[in-house]
mmCIF file of N, CA and C in Angstrom:
data_model
loop_
_atom_site.group_PDB
_atom_site.id
_atom_site.type_symbol
_atom_site.label_atom_id
_atom_site.label_comp_id
_atom_site.label_asym_id
_atom_site.label_seq_id
_atom_site.Cartn_x
_atom_site.Cartn_y
_atom_site.Cartn_z
ATOM 1 N N MET A 1 14.934 23.710 -2.465
ATOM 2 C CA MET A 1 15.062 22.678 -3.470
ATOM 3 C C MET A 1 13.843 22.739 -4.395
ATOM 4 N N ALA A 2 14.063 22.575 -5.668
ATOM 5 C CA ALA A 2 12.980 22.603 -6.634
ATOM 6 C C ALA A 2 12.079 21.387 -6.444
ATOM 7 N N GLU A 3 10.793 21.568 -6.726
ATOM 8 C CA GLU A 3 9.820 20.488 -6.537
ATOM 9 C C GLU A 3 10.155 19.262 -7.384
ATOM 10 N N ILE A 4 10.600 19.471 -8.604
ATOM 11 C CA ILE A 4 10.940 18.344 -9.480
ATOM 12 C C ILE A 4 12.149 17.586 -8.954
ATOM 13 N N SER A 5 13.111 18.283 -8.373
ATOM 14 C CA SER A 5 14.274 17.622 -7.778
ATOM 15 C C SER A 5 13.864 16.788 -6.577
ATOM 16 N N SER A 6 12.979 17.324 -5.765
ATOM 17 C CA SER A 6 12.482 16.609 -4.600
ATOM 18 C C SER A 6 11.743 15.338 -5.023
ATOM 19 N N GLN A 7 10.934 15.451 -6.068
ATOM 20 C CA GLN A 7 10.190 14.291 -6.559
ATOM 21 C C GLN A 7 11.133 13.227 -7.131
ATOM 22 N N LYS A 8 12.181 13.648 -7.809
ATOM 23 C CA LYS A 8 13.149 12.686 -8.341
ATOM 24 C C LYS A 8 13.863 11.946 -7.219
ATOM 25 N N ILE A 9 14.160 12.647 -6.138
ATOM 26 C CA ILE A 9 14.796 12.005 -4.979
ATOM 27 C C ILE A 9 13.829 11.003 -4.349
ATOM 28 N N GLN A 10 12.565 11.381 -4.221
ATOM 29 C CA GLN A 10 11.571 10.477 -3.650
ATOM 30 C C GLN A 10 11.399 9.226 -4.512
ATOM 31 N N ILE A 11 11.384 9.388 -5.820
ATOM 32 C CA ILE A 11 11.284 8.243 -6.734
ATOM 33 C C ILE A 11 12.511 7.351 -6.583
ATOM 34 N N ALA A 12 13.684 7.959 -6.467
ATOM 35 C CA ALA A 12 14.914 7.176 -6.295
ATOM 36 C C ALA A 12 14.890 6.374 -4.994
ATOM 37 N N VAL A 13 14.360 6.970 -3.921
ATOM 38 C CA VAL A 13 14.270 6.262 -2.644
ATOM 39 C C VAL A 13 13.298 5.094 -2.752
ATOM 40 N N LEU A 14 12.159 5.305 -3.396
ATOM 41 C CA LEU A 14 11.199 4.218 -3.590
ATOM 42 C C LEU A 14 11.792 3.102 -4.444
ATOM 43 N N ASP A 15 12.531 3.466 -5.483
ATOM 44 C CA ASP A 15 13.194 2.452 -6.309
ATOM 45 C C ASP A 15 14.271 1.706 -5.524
ATOM 46 N N MET A 16 14.954 2.406 -4.622
ATOM 47 C CA MET A 16 15.944 1.759 -3.767
ATOM 48 C C MET A 16 15.268 0.755 -2.838
ATOM 49 N N ILE A 17 14.105 1.118 -2.290
ATOM 50 C CA ILE A 17 13.351 0.195 -1.445
ATOM 51 C C ILE A 17 12.959 -1.043 -2.245
ATOM 52 N N ALA A 18 12.529 -0.845 -3.472
ATOM 53 C CA ALA A 18 12.165 -1.984 -4.333
ATOM 54 C C ALA A 18 13.366 -2.881 -4.573
ATOM 55 N N ALA A 19 14.517 -2.295 -4.851
ATOM 56 C CA ALA A 19 15.723 -3.080 -5.124
ATOM 57 C C ALA A 19 16.210 -3.832 -3.887
ATOM 58 N N ILE A 20 16.225 -3.162 -2.756
ATOM 59 C CA ILE A 20 16.700 -3.791 -1.517
ATOM 60 C C ILE A 20 15.771 -4.926 -1.099
ATOM 61 N N SER A 21 14.460 -4.669 -1.152
ATOM 62 C CA SER A 21 13.513 -5.663 -0.646
ATOM 63 C C SER A 21 13.362 -6.870 -1.554
ATOM 64 N N SER A 22 13.699 -6.730 -2.820
ATOM 65 C CA SER A 22 13.579 -7.884 -3.716
ATOM 66 C C SER A 22 14.894 -8.649 -3.860
ATOM 67 N N ASN A 23 15.960 -8.171 -3.223
ATOM 68 C CA ASN A 23 17.255 -8.845 -3.259
ATOM 69 C C ASN A 23 17.451 -9.606 -1.951
ATOM 70 N N LYS A 24 17.539 -10.925 -2.035
ATOM 71 C CA LYS A 24 17.622 -11.760 -0.833
ATOM 72 C C LYS A 24 18.839 -11.442 0.038
ATOM 73 N N ARG A 25 19.910 -10.988 -0.548
ATOM 74 C CA ARG A 25 21.112 -10.675 0.239
ATOM 75 C C ARG A 25 20.973 -9.397 1.052
ATOM 76 N N SER A 26 20.258 -8.427 0.515
ATOM 77 C CA SER A 26 20.176 -7.133 1.194
ATOM 78 C C SER A 26 18.881 -6.940 1.982
ATOM 79 N N VAL A 27 18.003 -7.923 1.969
ATOM 80 C CA VAL A 27 16.713 -7.802 2.631
ATOM 81 C C VAL A 27 16.842 -7.581 4.144
ATOM 82 N N VAL A 28 17.931 -8.016 4.730
ATOM 83 C CA VAL A 28 18.162 -7.846 6.171
ATOM 84 C C VAL A 28 18.132 -6.362 6.551
ATOM 85 N N ALA A 29 18.527 -5.496 5.634
ATOM 86 C CA ALA A 29 18.570 -4.062 5.914
ATOM 87 C C ALA A 29 17.187 -3.486 6.214
ATOM 88 N N LEU A 30 16.131 -4.111 5.726
ATOM 89 C CA LEU A 30 14.781 -3.590 5.937
ATOM 90 C C LEU A 30 13.965 -4.358 6.965
ATOM 91 N N GLU A 31 14.440 -5.501 7.426
ATOM 92 C CA GLU A 31 13.630 -6.348 8.307
ATOM 93 C C GLU A 31 13.151 -5.635 9.559
ATOM 94 N N SER A 32 13.999 -4.843 10.178
ATOM 95 C CA SER A 32 13.626 -4.205 11.450
ATOM 96 C C SER A 32 12.627 -3.053 11.270
ATOM 97 N N VAL A 33 12.516 -2.521 10.076
ATOM 98 C CA VAL A 33 11.606 -1.390 9.844
ATOM 99 C C VAL A 33 10.546 -1.717 8.793
ATOM 100 N N LEU A 34 10.321 -3.001 8.560
ATOM 101 C CA LEU A 34 9.425 -3.412 7.481
ATOM 102 C C LEU A 34 8.011 -2.854 7.623
ATOM 103 N N LYS A 35 7.419 -2.944 8.805
ATOM 104 C CA LYS A 35 6.050 -2.465 8.994
ATOM 105 C C LYS A 35 5.949 -0.969 8.723
ATOM 106 N N LYS A 36 6.896 -0.217 9.241
ATOM 107 C CA LYS A 36 6.869 1.232 9.053
ATOM 108 C C LYS A 36 7.045 1.598 7.574
ATOM 109 N N VAL A 37 8.003 0.954 6.915
ATOM 110 C CA VAL A 37 8.254 1.238 5.497
ATOM 111 C C VAL A 37 7.039 0.863 4.661
ATOM 112 N N CYS A 38 6.445 -0.298 4.921
ATOM 113 C CA CYS A 38 5.244 -0.712 4.174
ATOM 114 C C CYS A 38 4.114 0.297 4.368
ATOM 115 N N GLY A 39 3.916 0.743 5.605
ATOM 116 C CA GLY A 39 2.878 1.727 5.866
ATOM 117 C C GLY A 39 3.107 3.021 5.115
ATOM 118 N N LEU A 40 4.335 3.481 5.107
ATOM 119 C CA LEU A 40 4.662 4.724 4.385
ATOM 120 C C LEU A 40 4.461 4.573 2.884
ATOM 121 N N VAL A 41 4.901 3.449 2.322
ATOM 122 C CA VAL A 41 4.794 3.245 0.871
ATOM 123 C C VAL A 41 3.333 3.087 0.451
ATOM 124 N N VAL A 42 2.530 2.390 1.244
ATOM 125 C CA VAL A 42 1.099 2.283 0.937
ATOM 126 C C VAL A 42 0.463 3.667 0.985
ATOM 127 N N GLY A 43 0.830 4.469 1.975
ATOM 128 C CA GLY A 43 0.312 5.836 2.060
ATOM 129 C C GLY A 43 0.672 6.665 0.840
ATOM 130 N N ILE A 44 1.885 6.528 0.352
ATOM 131 C CA ILE A 44 2.305 7.250 -0.854
ATOM 132 C C ILE A 44 1.536 6.743 -2.066
ATOM 133 N N ALA A 45 1.407 5.421 -2.182
ATOM 134 C CA ALA A 45 0.718 4.843 -3.341
ATOM 135 C C ALA A 45 -0.755 5.260 -3.388
ATOM 136 N N TYR A 46 -1.398 5.315 -2.242
ATOM 137 C CA TYR A 46 -2.826 5.629 -2.184
ATOM 138 C C TYR A 46 -3.121 7.120 -2.130
ATOM 139 N N SER A 47 -2.106 7.942 -2.101
ATOM 140 C CA SER A 47 -2.329 9.387 -2.033
ATOM 141 C C SER A 47 -2.544 9.958 -3.429
ATOM 142 N N SER A 48 -2.722 11.247 -3.475
ATOM 143 C CA SER A 48 -2.933 11.930 -4.753
ATOM 144 C C SER A 48 -1.619 12.335 -5.412
ATOM 145 N N LEU A 49 -0.500 11.819 -4.917
ATOM 146 C CA LEU A 49 0.816 12.132 -5.488
ATOM 147 C C LEU A 49 1.060 11.220 -6.697
ATOM 148 N N THR A 50 0.430 11.540 -7.813
ATOM 149 C CA THR A 50 0.475 10.652 -8.975
ATOM 150 C C THR A 50 1.883 10.493 -9.546
ATOM 151 N N GLY A 51 2.736 11.461 -9.348
ATOM 152 C CA GLY A 51 4.104 11.357 -9.853
ATOM 153 C C GLY A 51 4.918 10.284 -9.142
ATOM 154 N N LEU A 52 4.498 9.921 -7.940
ATOM 155 C CA LEU A 52 5.215 8.915 -7.158
ATOM 156 C C LEU A 52 4.530 7.548 -7.192
ATOM 157 N N GLN A 53 3.363 7.481 -7.784
ATOM 158 C CA GLN A 53 2.559 6.271 -7.721
ATOM 159 C C GLN A 53 3.230 5.041 -8.339
ATOM 160 N N GLU A 54 3.793 5.174 -9.522
ATOM 161 C CA GLU A 54 4.431 4.022 -10.173
ATOM 162 C C GLU A 54 5.647 3.538 -9.387
ATOM 163 N N ALA A 55 6.422 4.473 -8.840
ATOM 164 C CA ALA A 55 7.570 4.088 -8.016
ATOM 165 C C ALA A 55 7.101 3.404 -6.732
ATOM 166 N N ALA A 56 5.995 3.866 -6.166
ATOM 167 C CA ALA A 56 5.449 3.238 -4.966
ATOM 168 C C ALA A 56 4.950 1.831 -5.263
ATOM 169 N N ILE A 57 4.355 1.625 -6.416
ATOM 170 C CA ILE A 57 3.897 0.283 -6.808
ATOM 171 C C ILE A 57 5.091 -0.650 -6.976
ATOM 172 N N ARG A 58 6.169 -0.154 -7.564
ATOM 173 C CA ARG A 58 7.383 -0.979 -7.695
ATOM 174 C C ARG A 58 7.937 -1.331 -6.309
ATOM 175 N N ALA A 59 7.921 -0.347 -5.402
ATOM 176 C CA ALA A 59 8.409 -0.598 -4.040
ATOM 177 C C ALA A 59 7.513 -1.607 -3.324
ATOM 178 N N LEU A 60 6.204 -1.505 -3.510
ATOM 179 C CA LEU A 60 5.291 -2.463 -2.891
ATOM 180 C C LEU A 60 5.501 -3.871 -3.439
ATOM 181 N N ALA A 61 5.763 -3.972 -4.729
ATOM 182 C CA ALA A 61 6.037 -5.285 -5.320
ATOM 183 C C ALA A 61 7.307 -5.884 -4.704
ATOM 184 N N GLY A 62 8.313 -5.060 -4.488
ATOM 185 C CA GLY A 62 9.532 -5.531 -3.835
ATOM 186 C C GLY A 62 9.287 -5.919 -2.388
ATOM 187 N N LEU A 63 8.530 -5.085 -1.669
ATOM 188 C CA LEU A 63 8.225 -5.381 -0.269
ATOM 189 C C LEU A 63 7.380 -6.644 -0.147
ATOM 190 N N ALA A 64 6.559 -6.916 -1.144
ATOM 191 C CA ALA A 64 5.761 -8.150 -1.134
ATOM 192 C C ALA A 64 6.646 -9.386 -1.226
ATOM 193 N N CYS A 65 7.850 -9.239 -1.769
ATOM 194 C CA CYS A 65 8.799 -10.357 -1.776
ATOM 195 C C CYS A 65 9.235 -10.706 -0.353
ATOM 196 N N MET A 66 9.240 -9.717 0.519
ATOM 197 C CA MET A 66 9.623 -9.937 1.915
ATOM 198 C C MET A 66 8.450 -10.458 2.733
ATOM 199 N N ASP A 67 7.303 -9.791 2.623
ATOM 200 C CA ASP A 67 6.131 -10.158 3.409
ATOM 201 C C ASP A 67 4.875 -9.778 2.632
ATOM 202 N N ALA A 68 4.440 -10.690 1.772
ATOM 203 C CA ALA A 68 3.273 -10.425 0.929
ATOM 204 C C ALA A 68 2.011 -10.234 1.764
ATOM 205 N N ASP A 69 1.891 -10.980 2.850
ATOM 206 C CA ASP A 69 0.697 -10.859 3.693
ATOM 207 C C ASP A 69 0.563 -9.453 4.263
ATOM 208 N N LEU A 70 1.653 -8.891 4.736
ATOM 209 C CA LEU A 70 1.618 -7.544 5.299
ATOM 210 C C LEU A 70 1.221 -6.522 4.241
ATOM 211 N N VAL A 71 1.845 -6.595 3.081
ATOM 212 C CA VAL A 71 1.547 -5.642 2.008
ATOM 213 C C VAL A 71 0.078 -5.736 1.608
ATOM 214 N N TRP A 72 -0.414 -6.945 1.395
ATOM 215 C CA TRP A 72 -1.812 -7.117 0.965
ATOM 216 C C TRP A 72 -2.799 -6.744 2.067
ATOM 217 N N LEU A 73 -2.456 -6.966 3.316
ATOM 218 C CA LEU A 73 -3.333 -6.561 4.407
ATOM 219 C C LEU A 73 -3.466 -5.039 4.443
ATOM 220 N N LEU A 74 -2.355 -4.339 4.285
ATOM 221 C CA LEU A 74 -2.396 -2.871 4.292
ATOM 222 C C LEU A 74 -3.164 -2.329 3.088
ATOM 223 N N LEU A 75 -2.953 -2.948 1.919
ATOM 224 C CA LEU A 75 -3.673 -2.521 0.722
ATOM 225 C C LEU A 75 -5.167 -2.810 0.846
ATOM 226 N N ALA A 76 -5.503 -4.009 1.303
ATOM 227 C CA ALA A 76 -6.905 -4.425 1.385
ATOM 228 C C ALA A 76 -7.681 -3.643 2.440
ATOM 229 N N ASN A 77 -7.032 -3.249 3.513
ATOM 230 C CA ASN A 77 -7.697 -2.495 4.561
ATOM 231 C C ASN A 77 -8.342 -1.228 4.011
ATOM 232 N N VAL A 78 -7.632 -0.515 3.176
ATOM 233 C CA VAL A 78 -8.170 0.719 2.600
ATOM 234 C C VAL A 78 -9.120 0.400 1.453
ATOM 235 N N TYR A 79 -8.706 -0.501 0.566
ATOM 236 C CA TYR A 79 -9.505 -0.816 -0.622
ATOM 237 C C TYR A 79 -10.907 -1.287 -0.252
ATOM 238 N N TYR A 80 -10.994 -2.254 0.644
ATOM 239 C CA TYR A 80 -12.297 -2.796 0.992
ATOM 240 C C TYR A 80 -13.086 -1.875 1.904
ATOM 241 N N SER A 81 -12.432 -0.965 2.598
ATOM 242 C CA SER A 81 -13.158 0.038 3.370
ATOM 243 C C SER A 81 -13.890 0.995 2.435
ATOM 244 N N LEU A 82 -13.267 1.301 1.307
ATOM 245 C CA LEU A 82 -13.875 2.225 0.355
ATOM 246 C C LEU A 82 -14.804 1.525 -0.633
ATOM 247 N N ASN A 83 -14.596 0.245 -0.876
ATOM 248 C CA ASN A 83 -15.375 -0.516 -1.866
ATOM 249 C C ASN A 83 -16.043 -1.699 -1.189
ATOM 250 N N GLN A 84 -16.882 -1.448 -0.213
ATOM 251 C CA GLN A 84 -17.466 -2.526 0.574
ATOM 252 C C GLN A 84 -18.390 -3.424 -0.232
ATOM 253 N N ARG A 85 -19.011 -2.930 -1.246
ATOM 254 C CA ARG A 85 -19.955 -3.736 -2.019
ATOM 255 C C ARG A 85 -19.261 -4.629 -3.044
ATOM 256 N N GLU A 86 -18.075 -4.254 -3.456
ATOM 257 C CA GLU A 86 -17.366 -5.020 -4.484
ATOM 258 C C GLU A 86 -16.697 -6.231 -3.848
ATOM 259 N N SER A 87 -16.858 -7.365 -4.479
ATOM 260 C CA SER A 87 -16.265 -8.585 -3.950
ATOM 261 C C SER A 87 -15.427 -9.253 -5.025
ATOM 262 N N LEU A 88 -14.218 -9.635 -4.651
ATOM 263 C CA LEU A 88 -13.368 -10.371 -5.562
ATOM 264 C C LEU A 88 -13.463 -11.868 -5.321
ATOM 265 N N LEU A 89 -14.280 -12.258 -4.345
ATOM 266 C CA LEU A 89 -14.424 -13.665 -4.016
ATOM 267 C C LEU A 89 -15.650 -14.237 -4.733
ATOM 268 N N PRO A 90 -15.473 -15.208 -5.640
ATOM 269 C CA PRO A 90 -16.607 -15.739 -6.382
ATOM 270 C C PRO A 90 -17.497 -16.658 -5.537
ATOM 271 N N ASP A 91 -16.984 -17.254 -4.492
ATOM 272 C CA ASP A 91 -17.722 -18.199 -3.673
ATOM 273 C C ASP A 91 -18.344 -17.473 -2.492
ATOM 274 N N GLN A 92 -19.654 -17.429 -2.430
ATOM 275 C CA GLN A 92 -20.342 -16.699 -1.366
ATOM 276 C C GLN A 92 -20.284 -17.407 -0.016
ATOM 277 N N ASP A 93 -19.768 -18.645 0.024
ATOM 278 C CA ASP A 93 -19.624 -19.352 1.291
ATOM 279 C C ASP A 93 -18.459 -18.791 2.106
ATOM 280 N N LEU A 94 -17.563 -18.087 1.437
ATOM 281 C CA LEU A 94 -16.418 -17.489 2.125
ATOM 282 C C LEU A 94 -16.783 -16.088 2.606
ATOM 283 N N ALA A 95 -16.215 -15.686 3.706
ATOM 284 C CA ALA A 95 -16.464 -14.348 4.238
ATOM 285 C C ALA A 95 -15.836 -13.299 3.324
ATOM 286 N N LEU A 96 -16.497 -12.180 3.197
ATOM 287 C CA LEU A 96 -15.949 -11.076 2.422
ATOM 288 C C LEU A 96 -14.844 -10.400 3.224
ATOM 289 N N VAL A 97 -13.859 -9.876 2.531
ATOM 290 C CA VAL A 97 -12.761 -9.192 3.206
ATOM 291 C C VAL A 97 -13.288 -7.999 3.995
ATOM 292 N N SER A 98 -14.299 -7.323 3.449
ATOM 293 C CA SER A 98 -14.864 -6.172 4.158
ATOM 294 C C SER A 98 -15.520 -6.587 5.476
ATOM 295 N N ASP A 99 -15.939 -7.858 5.592
ATOM 296 C CA ASP A 99 -16.482 -8.347 6.858
ATOM 297 C C ASP A 99 -15.366 -8.632 7.859
ATOM 298 N N LEU A 100 -14.215 -9.054 7.353
ATOM 299 C CA LEU A 100 -13.083 -9.367 8.216
ATOM 300 C C LEU A 100 -12.350 -8.112 8.678
ATOM 301 N N LEU A 101 -12.321 -7.107 7.827
ATOM 302 C CA LEU A 101 -11.652 -5.841 8.135
ATOM 303 C C LEU A 101 -12.712 -4.747 8.219
ATOM 304 N N PRO A 102 -13.264 -4.517 9.389
ATOM 305 C CA PRO A 102 -14.316 -3.502 9.492
ATOM 306 C C PRO A 102 -13.779 -2.126 9.103
ATOM 307 N N PRO A 103 -14.637 -1.292 8.531
ATOM 308 C CA PRO A 103 -14.175 0.029 8.104
ATOM 309 C C PRO A 103 -13.742 0.876 9.291
ATOM 310 N N PRO A 104 -12.673 1.618 9.125
ATOM 311 C CA PRO A 104 -12.212 2.483 10.219
ATOM 312 C C PRO A 104 -13.175 3.648 10.424
ATOM 313 N N VAL A 105 -13.245 4.111 11.648
ATOM 314 C CA VAL A 105 -14.107 5.235 11.981
ATOM 315 C C VAL A 105 -13.552 6.519 11.371
ATOM 316 N N SER A 106 -12.231 6.637 11.356
ATOM 317 C CA SER A 106 -11.586 7.805 10.758
ATOM 318 C C SER A 106 -10.394 7.332 9.931
ATOM 319 N N SER A 107 -9.854 8.228 9.133
ATOM 320 C CA SER A 107 -8.712 7.866 8.295
ATOM 321 C C SER A 107 -7.468 7.567 9.128
ATOM 322 N N ARG A 108 -7.431 8.002 10.380
ATOM 323 C CA ARG A 108 -6.292 7.714 11.261
ATOM 324 C C ARG A 108 -6.276 6.256 11.707
ATOM 325 N N GLU A 109 -7.377 5.537 11.501
ATOM 326 C CA GLU A 109 -7.460 4.147 11.932
ATOM 327 C C GLU A 109 -7.047 3.147 10.853
ATOM 328 N N TYR A 110 -6.721 3.618 9.667
ATOM 329 C CA TYR A 110 -6.222 2.699 8.644
ATOM 330 C C TYR A 110 -4.943 2.039 9.140
ATOM 331 N N LEU A 111 -4.769 0.770 8.821
ATOM 332 C CA LEU A 111 -3.586 0.041 9.270
ATOM 333 C C LEU A 111 -2.295 0.664 8.756
ATOM 334 N N PHE A 112 -2.292 1.171 7.515
ATOM 335 C CA PHE A 112 -1.056 1.739 6.981
ATOM 336 C C PHE A 112 -0.639 2.970 7.771
ATOM 337 N N VAL A 113 -1.603 3.712 8.320
ATOM 338 C CA VAL A 113 -1.282 4.885 9.146
ATOM 339 C C VAL A 113 -0.727 4.422 10.491
ATOM 340 N N GLN A 114 -1.343 3.399 11.064
ATOM 341 C CA GLN A 114 -0.875 2.884 12.349
ATOM 342 C C GLN A 114 0.521 2.283 12.227
ATOM 343 N N TYR A 115 0.785 1.573 11.135
ATOM 344 C CA TYR A 115 2.098 0.965 10.940
ATOM 345 C C TYR A 115 3.136 1.994 10.528
ATOM 346 N N GLY A 116 2.742 2.949 9.695
ATOM 347 C CA GLY A 116 3.682 3.947 9.205
ATOM 348 C C GLY A 116 4.044 5.000 10.222
ATOM 349 N N GLY A 117 3.171 5.235 11.173
ATOM 350 C CA GLY A 117 3.444 6.226 12.207
ATOM 351 C C GLY A 117 2.688 7.520 11.975
ATOM 352 N N GLU A 118 2.825 8.424 12.887
ATOM 353 C CA GLU A 118 2.083 9.686 12.864
ATOM 354 C C GLU A 118 2.434 10.574 11.672
ATOM 355 N N GLY A 119 3.595 10.365 11.069
ATOM 356 C CA GLY A 119 4.018 11.214 9.959
ATOM 357 C C GLY A 119 3.333 10.903 8.641
ATOM 358 N N VAL A 120 2.528 9.851 8.585
ATOM 359 C CA VAL A 120 1.871 9.461 7.338
ATOM 360 C C VAL A 120 0.698 10.387 7.076
ATOM 361 N N LYS A 121 0.651 10.931 5.868
ATOM 362 C CA LYS A 121 -0.486 11.757 5.483
ATOM 363 C C LYS A 121 -1.682 10.851 5.229
ATOM 364 N N CYS A 122 -2.855 11.349 5.510
ATOM 365 C CA CYS A 122 -4.071 10.552 5.350
ATOM 366 C C CYS A 122 -4.908 11.025 4.172
ATOM 367 N N ASP A 123 -4.300 11.588 3.179
ATOM 368 C CA ASP A 123 -5.044 12.088 2.020
ATOM 369 C C ASP A 123 -5.232 10.970 0.991
ATOM 370 N N VAL A 124 -6.071 9.992 1.332
ATOM 371 C CA VAL A 124 -6.322 8.859 0.455
ATOM 372 C C VAL A 124 -7.182 9.316 -0.710
ATOM 373 N N ASP A 125 -6.701 9.072 -1.921
ATOM 374 C CA ASP A 125 -7.427 9.402 -3.132
ATOM 375 C C ASP A 125 -8.145 8.134 -3.607
ATOM 376 N N PRO A 126 -9.488 8.101 -3.575
ATOM 377 C CA PRO A 126 -10.215 6.875 -3.946
ATOM 378 C C PRO A 126 -9.874 6.339 -5.338
ATOM 379 N N SER A 127 -9.621 7.198 -6.300
ATOM 380 C CA SER A 127 -9.261 6.695 -7.627
ATOM 381 C C SER A 127 -7.876 6.051 -7.608
ATOM 382 N N SER A 128 -6.971 6.564 -6.795
ATOM 383 C CA SER A 128 -5.650 5.952 -6.645
ATOM 384 C C SER A 128 -5.752 4.595 -5.968
ATOM 385 N N VAL A 129 -6.643 4.479 -5.002
ATOM 386 C CA VAL A 129 -6.807 3.223 -4.281
ATOM 387 C C VAL A 129 -7.193 2.110 -5.245
ATOM 388 N N HIS A 130 -8.187 2.366 -6.066
ATOM 389 C CA HIS A 130 -8.643 1.349 -7.028
ATOM 390 C C HIS A 130 -7.531 1.020 -8.025
ATOM 391 N N TYR A 131 -6.860 2.037 -8.528
ATOM 392 C CA TYR A 131 -5.796 1.837 -9.514
ATOM 393 C C TYR A 131 -4.645 1.018 -8.933
ATOM 394 N N VAL A 132 -4.165 1.380 -7.759
ATOM 395 C CA VAL A 132 -3.029 0.686 -7.140
ATOM 396 C C VAL A 132 -3.401 -0.752 -6.805
ATOM 397 N N PHE A 133 -4.588 -0.950 -6.259
ATOM 398 C CA PHE A 133 -5.009 -2.310 -5.891
ATOM 399 C C PHE A 133 -5.060 -3.202 -7.127
ATOM 400 N N ARG A 134 -5.607 -2.711 -8.208
ATOM 401 C CA ARG A 134 -5.685 -3.491 -9.455
ATOM 402 C C ARG A 134 -4.298 -3.724 -10.044
ATOM 403 N N ARG A 135 -3.430 -2.727 -10.007
ATOM 404 C CA ARG A 135 -2.064 -2.899 -10.520
ATOM 405 C C ARG A 135 -1.288 -3.931 -9.710
ATOM 406 N N MET A 136 -1.438 -3.887 -8.385
ATOM 407 C CA MET A 136 -0.755 -4.857 -7.541
ATOM 408 C C MET A 136 -1.329 -6.258 -7.752
ATOM 409 N N HIS A 137 -2.593 -6.331 -8.052
ATOM 410 C CA HIS A 137 -3.216 -7.632 -8.314
ATOM 411 C C HIS A 137 -2.602 -8.267 -9.564
ATOM 412 N N GLY A 138 -2.190 -7.422 -10.509
ATOM 413 C CA GLY A 138 -1.586 -7.919 -11.753
ATOM 414 C C GLY A 138 -0.101 -8.201 -11.644
ATOM 415 N N VAL A 139 0.552 -7.753 -10.550
ATOM 416 C CA VAL A 139 2.001 -7.933 -10.403
ATOM 417 C C VAL A 139 2.334 -9.296 -9.996
#
């Protein structure tokens, strides 16, 4: 199969996840595999696969309709591990997210890898992490 055809299929699957997860009638189809799907989509969004990034962000926005806490926990785990000094909390009386989510010893310890399963690639691209986190913050 040609690489462009494979990428189009992957984009279509991510768009299908976005459509299913944001539709209240069809959300039942993803409930039993939500953690695994979220882990896989976060892994795709944070990887160096820039052609799939926008579709992954759309899928994450849809999955956030089902369980926003899970999506943001998976996103924040990587983001704050890589950006420990940056704080989005203006009040210093509150604990920093990086204090609540200690950095993993290896890339295999990221929550999205644990939730997504052994098949998740761990090629986290730091520039993608910042971009996806900021885009999701605006969604």
